[in-house]
Short mmCIF file of C-alpha atoms in Angstrom, two decimals:
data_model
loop_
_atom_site.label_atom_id
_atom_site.label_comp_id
_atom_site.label_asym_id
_atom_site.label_seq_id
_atom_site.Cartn_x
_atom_site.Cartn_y
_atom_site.Cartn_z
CA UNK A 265 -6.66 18.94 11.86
CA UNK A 266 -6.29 15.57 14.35
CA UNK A 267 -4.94 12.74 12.38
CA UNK A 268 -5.74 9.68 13.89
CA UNK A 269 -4.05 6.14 12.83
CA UNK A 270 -4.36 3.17 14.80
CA UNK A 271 -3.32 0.00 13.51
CA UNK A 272 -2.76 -3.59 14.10
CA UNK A 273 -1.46 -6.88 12.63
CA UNK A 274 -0.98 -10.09 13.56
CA UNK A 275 1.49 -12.33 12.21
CA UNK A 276 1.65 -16.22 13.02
CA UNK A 277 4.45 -18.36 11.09
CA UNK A 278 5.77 -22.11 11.88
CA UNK A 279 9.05 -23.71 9.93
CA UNK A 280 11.20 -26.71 9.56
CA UNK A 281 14.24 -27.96 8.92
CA UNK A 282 14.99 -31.50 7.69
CA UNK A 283 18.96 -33.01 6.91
CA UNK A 284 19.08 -36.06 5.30
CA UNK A 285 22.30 -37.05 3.57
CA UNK A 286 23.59 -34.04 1.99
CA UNK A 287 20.29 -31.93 1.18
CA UNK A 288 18.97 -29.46 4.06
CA UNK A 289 15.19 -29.02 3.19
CA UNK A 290 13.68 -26.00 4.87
CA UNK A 291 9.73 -25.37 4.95
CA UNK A 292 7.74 -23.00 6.35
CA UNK A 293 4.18 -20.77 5.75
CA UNK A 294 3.47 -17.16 7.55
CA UNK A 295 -0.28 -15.72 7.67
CA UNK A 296 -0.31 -11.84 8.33
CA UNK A 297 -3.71 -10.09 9.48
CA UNK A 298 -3.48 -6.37 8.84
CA UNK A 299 -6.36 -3.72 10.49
CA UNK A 300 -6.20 0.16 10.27
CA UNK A 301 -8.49 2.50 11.83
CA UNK A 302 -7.86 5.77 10.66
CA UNK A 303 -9.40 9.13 10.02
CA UNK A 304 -7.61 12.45 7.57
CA UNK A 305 -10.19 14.56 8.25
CA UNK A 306 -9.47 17.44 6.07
CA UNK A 307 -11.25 20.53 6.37
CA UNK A 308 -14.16 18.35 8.14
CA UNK A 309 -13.92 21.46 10.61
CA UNK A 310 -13.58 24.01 7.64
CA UNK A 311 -10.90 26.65 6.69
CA UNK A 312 -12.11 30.21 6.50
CA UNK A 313 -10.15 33.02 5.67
CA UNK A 314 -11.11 36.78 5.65
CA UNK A 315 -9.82 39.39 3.07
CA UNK A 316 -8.32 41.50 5.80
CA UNK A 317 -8.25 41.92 9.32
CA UNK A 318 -11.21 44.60 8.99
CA UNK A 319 -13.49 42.01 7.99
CA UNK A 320 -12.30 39.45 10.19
CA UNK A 321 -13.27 41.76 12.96
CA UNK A 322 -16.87 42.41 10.97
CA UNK A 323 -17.11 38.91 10.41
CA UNK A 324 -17.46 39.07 6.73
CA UNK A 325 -15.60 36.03 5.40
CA UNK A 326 -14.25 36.17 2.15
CA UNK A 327 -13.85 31.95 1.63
CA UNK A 328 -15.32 28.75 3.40
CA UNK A 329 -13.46 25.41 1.91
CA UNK A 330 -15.06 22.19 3.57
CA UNK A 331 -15.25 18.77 3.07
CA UNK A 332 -19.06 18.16 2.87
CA UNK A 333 -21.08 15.24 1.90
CA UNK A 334 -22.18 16.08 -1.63
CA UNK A 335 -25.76 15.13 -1.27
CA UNK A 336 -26.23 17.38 1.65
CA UNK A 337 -23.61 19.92 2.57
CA UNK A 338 -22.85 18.58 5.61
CA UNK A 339 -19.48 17.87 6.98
CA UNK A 340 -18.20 14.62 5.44
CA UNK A 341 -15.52 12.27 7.69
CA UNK A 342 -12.95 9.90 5.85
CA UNK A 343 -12.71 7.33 8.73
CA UNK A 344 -12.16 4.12 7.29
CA UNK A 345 -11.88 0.61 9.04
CA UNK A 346 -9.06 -1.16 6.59
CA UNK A 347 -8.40 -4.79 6.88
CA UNK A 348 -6.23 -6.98 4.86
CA UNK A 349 -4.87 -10.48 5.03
CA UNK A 350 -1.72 -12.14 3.64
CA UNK A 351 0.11 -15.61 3.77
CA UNK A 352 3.01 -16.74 2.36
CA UNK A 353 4.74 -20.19 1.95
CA UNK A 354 8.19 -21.49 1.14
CA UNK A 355 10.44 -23.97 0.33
CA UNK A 356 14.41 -24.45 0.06
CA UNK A 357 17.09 -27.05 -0.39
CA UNK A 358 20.44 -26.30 0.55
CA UNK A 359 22.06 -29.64 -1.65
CA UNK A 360 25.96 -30.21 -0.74
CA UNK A 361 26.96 -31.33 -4.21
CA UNK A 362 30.35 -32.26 -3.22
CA UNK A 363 32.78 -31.07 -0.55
CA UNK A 364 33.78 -28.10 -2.53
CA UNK A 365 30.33 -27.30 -3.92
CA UNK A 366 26.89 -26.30 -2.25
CA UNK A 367 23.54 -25.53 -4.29
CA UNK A 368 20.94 -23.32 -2.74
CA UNK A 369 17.31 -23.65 -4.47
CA UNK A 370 14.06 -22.30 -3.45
CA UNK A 371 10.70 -21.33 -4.04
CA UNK A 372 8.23 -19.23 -2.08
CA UNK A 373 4.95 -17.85 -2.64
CA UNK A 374 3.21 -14.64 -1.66
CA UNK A 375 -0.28 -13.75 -1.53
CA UNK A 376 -0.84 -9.97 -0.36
CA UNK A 377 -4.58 -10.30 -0.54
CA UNK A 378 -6.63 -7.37 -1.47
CA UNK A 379 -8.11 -4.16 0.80
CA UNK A 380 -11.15 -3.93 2.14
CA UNK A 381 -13.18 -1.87 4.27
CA UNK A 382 -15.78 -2.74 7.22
CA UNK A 383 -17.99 -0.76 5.47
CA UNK A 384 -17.82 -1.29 2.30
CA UNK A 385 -16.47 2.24 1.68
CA UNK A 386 -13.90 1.73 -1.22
CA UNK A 387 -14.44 3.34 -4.37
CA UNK A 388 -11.68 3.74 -7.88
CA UNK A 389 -11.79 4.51 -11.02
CA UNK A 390 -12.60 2.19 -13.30
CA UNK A 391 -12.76 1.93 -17.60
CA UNK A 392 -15.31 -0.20 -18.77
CA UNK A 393 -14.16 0.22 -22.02
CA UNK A 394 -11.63 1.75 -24.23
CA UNK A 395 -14.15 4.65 -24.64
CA UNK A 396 -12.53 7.03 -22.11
CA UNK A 397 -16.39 8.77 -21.90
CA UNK A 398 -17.35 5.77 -20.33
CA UNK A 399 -15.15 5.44 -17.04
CA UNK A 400 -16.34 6.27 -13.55
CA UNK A 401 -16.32 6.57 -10.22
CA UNK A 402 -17.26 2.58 -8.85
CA UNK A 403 -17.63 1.85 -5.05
CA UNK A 404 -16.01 -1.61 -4.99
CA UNK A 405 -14.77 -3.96 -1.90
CA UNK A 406 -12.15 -5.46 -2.22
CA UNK A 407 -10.77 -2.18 -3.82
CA UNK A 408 -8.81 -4.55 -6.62
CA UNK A 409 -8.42 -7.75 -7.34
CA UNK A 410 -6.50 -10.98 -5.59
CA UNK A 411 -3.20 -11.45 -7.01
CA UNK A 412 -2.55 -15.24 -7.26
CA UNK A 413 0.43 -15.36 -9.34
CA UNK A 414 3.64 -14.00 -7.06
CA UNK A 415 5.84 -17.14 -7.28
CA UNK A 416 9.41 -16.44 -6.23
CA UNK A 417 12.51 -18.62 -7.15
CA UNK A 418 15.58 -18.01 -5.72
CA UNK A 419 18.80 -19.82 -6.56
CA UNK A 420 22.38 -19.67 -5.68
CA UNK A 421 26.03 -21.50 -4.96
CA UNK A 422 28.88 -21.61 -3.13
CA UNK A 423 32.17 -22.99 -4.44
CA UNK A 424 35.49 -23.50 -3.04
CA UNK A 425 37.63 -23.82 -6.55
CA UNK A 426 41.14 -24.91 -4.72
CA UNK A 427 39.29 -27.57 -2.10
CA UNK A 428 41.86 -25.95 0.46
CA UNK A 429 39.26 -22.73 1.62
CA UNK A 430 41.89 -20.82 0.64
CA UNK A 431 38.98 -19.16 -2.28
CA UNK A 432 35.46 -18.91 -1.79
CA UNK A 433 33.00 -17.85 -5.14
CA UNK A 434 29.09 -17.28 -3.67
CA UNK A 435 26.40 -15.72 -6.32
CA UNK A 436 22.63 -16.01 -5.99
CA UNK A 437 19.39 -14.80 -7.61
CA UNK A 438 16.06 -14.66 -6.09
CA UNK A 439 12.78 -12.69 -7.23
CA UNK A 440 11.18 -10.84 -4.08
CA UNK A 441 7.56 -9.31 -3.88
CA UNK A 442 6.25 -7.14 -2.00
CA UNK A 443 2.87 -5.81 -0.48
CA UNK A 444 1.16 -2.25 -1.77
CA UNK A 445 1.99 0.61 -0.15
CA UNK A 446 -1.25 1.68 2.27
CA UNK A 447 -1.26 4.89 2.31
CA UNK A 448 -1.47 4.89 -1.74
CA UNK A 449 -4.18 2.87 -1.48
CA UNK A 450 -5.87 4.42 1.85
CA UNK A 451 -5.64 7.40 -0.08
CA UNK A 452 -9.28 6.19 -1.95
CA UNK A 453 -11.05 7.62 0.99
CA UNK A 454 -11.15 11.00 -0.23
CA UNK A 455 -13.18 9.97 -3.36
CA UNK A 456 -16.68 10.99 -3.96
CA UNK A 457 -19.07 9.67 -3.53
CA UNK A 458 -18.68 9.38 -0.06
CA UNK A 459 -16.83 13.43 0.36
CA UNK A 460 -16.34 16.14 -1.60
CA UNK A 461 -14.29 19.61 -0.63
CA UNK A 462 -16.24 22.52 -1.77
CA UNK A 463 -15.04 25.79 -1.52
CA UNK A 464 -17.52 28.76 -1.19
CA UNK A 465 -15.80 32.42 -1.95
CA UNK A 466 -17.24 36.17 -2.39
CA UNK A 467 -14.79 36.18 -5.09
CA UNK A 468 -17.43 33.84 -7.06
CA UNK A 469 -20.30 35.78 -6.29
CA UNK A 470 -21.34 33.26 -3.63
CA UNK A 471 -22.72 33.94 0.33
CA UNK A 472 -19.51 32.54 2.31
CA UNK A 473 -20.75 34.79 5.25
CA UNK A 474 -23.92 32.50 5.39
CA UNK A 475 -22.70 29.45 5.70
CA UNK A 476 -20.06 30.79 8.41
CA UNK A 477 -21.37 29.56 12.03
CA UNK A 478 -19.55 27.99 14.84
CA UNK A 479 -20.01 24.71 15.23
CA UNK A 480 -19.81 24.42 11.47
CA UNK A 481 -22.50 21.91 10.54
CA UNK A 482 -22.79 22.62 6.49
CA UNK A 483 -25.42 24.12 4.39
CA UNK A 484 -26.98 23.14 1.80
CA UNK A 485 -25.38 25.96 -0.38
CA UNK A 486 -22.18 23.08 -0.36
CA UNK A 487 -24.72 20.61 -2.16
CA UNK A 488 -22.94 19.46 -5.44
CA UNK A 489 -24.72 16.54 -7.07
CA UNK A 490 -22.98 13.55 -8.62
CA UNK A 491 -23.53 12.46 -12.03
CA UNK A 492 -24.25 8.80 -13.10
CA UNK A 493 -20.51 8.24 -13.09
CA UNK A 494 -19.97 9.86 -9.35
CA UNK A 495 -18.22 12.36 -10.78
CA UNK A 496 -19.77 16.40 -9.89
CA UNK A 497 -22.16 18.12 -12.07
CA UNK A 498 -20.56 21.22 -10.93
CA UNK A 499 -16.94 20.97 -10.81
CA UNK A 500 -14.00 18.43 -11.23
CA UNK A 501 -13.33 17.26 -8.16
CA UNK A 502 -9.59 15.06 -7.02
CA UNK A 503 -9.23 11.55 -7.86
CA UNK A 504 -7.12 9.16 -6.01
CA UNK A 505 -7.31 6.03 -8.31
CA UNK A 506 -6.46 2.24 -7.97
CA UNK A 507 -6.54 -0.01 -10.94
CA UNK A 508 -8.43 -2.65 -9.93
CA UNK A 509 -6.35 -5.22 -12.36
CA UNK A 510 -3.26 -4.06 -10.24
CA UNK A 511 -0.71 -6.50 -9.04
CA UNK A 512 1.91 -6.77 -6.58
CA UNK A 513 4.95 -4.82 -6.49
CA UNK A 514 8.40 -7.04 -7.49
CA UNK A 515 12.05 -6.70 -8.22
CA UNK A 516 15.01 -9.05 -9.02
CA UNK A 517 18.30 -9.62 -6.84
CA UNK A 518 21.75 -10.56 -7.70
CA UNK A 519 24.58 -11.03 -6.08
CA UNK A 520 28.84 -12.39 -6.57
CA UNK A 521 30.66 -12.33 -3.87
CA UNK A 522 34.32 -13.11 -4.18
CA UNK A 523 36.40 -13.99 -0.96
CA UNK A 524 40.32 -14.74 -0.97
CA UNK A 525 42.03 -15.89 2.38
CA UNK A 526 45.32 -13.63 3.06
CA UNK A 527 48.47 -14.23 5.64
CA UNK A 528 47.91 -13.72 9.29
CA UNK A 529 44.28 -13.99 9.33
CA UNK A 530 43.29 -11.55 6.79
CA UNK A 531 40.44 -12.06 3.83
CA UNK A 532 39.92 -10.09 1.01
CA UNK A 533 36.51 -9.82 -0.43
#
């Protein structure tokens, strides 16, 4: 099948630096636009297979699998116009203690922003309750919701312990966050109740052979109604799912670093 993926982003960021006395302050913001226009279309033209080559000459098929539009059996797309938007700000002060001593402390703070669609064609699971007979199937745009809280300190220090650079002792810590991965989350576009993938077989008692014609343009024999909760009334059907409450994606950094100046040149780290 063609899988097409075109994307975009545009990114615009401005910074600057400021000395006064022995503090370096550095400031700066970033705004990221995000688009993705892409389409998975999988069995939107469908797979049929024959039981052997005899009745792929005879043109009885044994299986049709599709992905239909459950309301009317006809072929069912998953293009989807993604767009997303992000900024982030920051701040750091590189503070020369003394000679022999140099604090580094920052802050900067992310916002990811959640996905949406053009069209409004974003759908999850979602619990209303803790009654697990209660979740469903809810079209919702954004798909989850704004994450406002990704603040990110970082800290560190670098220390010369003889005053003669013959040592040098640098650690730091910083907390760093990052956007969700899209194609987890682009992923949604195979949920009903946009698409469904039906499969048809003579195995099941069921007329594959009838709904076999080229161009394949569906049949109402793929119709499988949604329940209240878009789930099917006829079979359980693949979920990708996104907790809406999700939030961004973080982990912590260390580092000690440990630098000795040797004879002739040489360092030892």
């Amino acid at each position: 099948f063609p899988l097409d993926i075109r994307t975009y982003a545009y990114h615009l960021y401005d910074g600057f630096s400021w000395i006064r006395g022995r503090n370096t302050l550095k400031i700066g913001g970033e705004y990221r636009a995000f688009g993705e226009n892409s389409d998975f279309p999988t069995n939107l033209k469908p797979t049929v297979t024959f039981f052997d080559l005899m009745d792929f000459a005879d043109d009885e098929v044994f299986s049709v699998a599709a992905r239909v539009s459950p309301t009317t059996g006809h072929p069912a797309g998953t293009y989807r116009n993604f767009r997303q938007n992000e900024f982030g700000i920051f701040v750091q002060d590189d503070w020369k203690i003394t000679r022999r001593l140099t604090l580094n402390l920052g802050l900067r703070y992310d916002n990811f922003g959640p996905l949406t669609e053009k069209n409004s064609l974003l759908s999850t699971l979602v619990f209303p309750d803790t009654n697990l007979a209660n979740a469903g199937i809810v079209e919702r745009d954004p798909l989850y919701e704004r994450d406002n809280n990704n603040f990110a300190p970082r800290v560190g220090f670098a220390w010369d312990p003889t005053g003669n650079g013959a040592w040098a002792i640098r650690s730091g810590f910083g907390i760093f966050y990052s956007r969700l991965w899209s194609n987890f989350t682009g992923n949604t576009r195979f949920n009903t109740p946009y698409s469904l993938p039906v499969t048809l077989s003579a195995l099941s008692g069921q007329d594959a052979s009838g709904v076999y014609r080229i161009p394949f343009v569906g049949d109402p024999a793929f119709v499988r109604p949604l329940d209240d909760k878009n789930g099917s009334t006829a079979f359980r059907p693949s979920l990708q799912a996104v907790d809406p409450t999700i939030r961004a994606p973080y982990n912590m950094q260390w580092t000690l670093n440990i630098q000795h100046r040797l004879p002739a040149d040489w360092r030892a780290k």
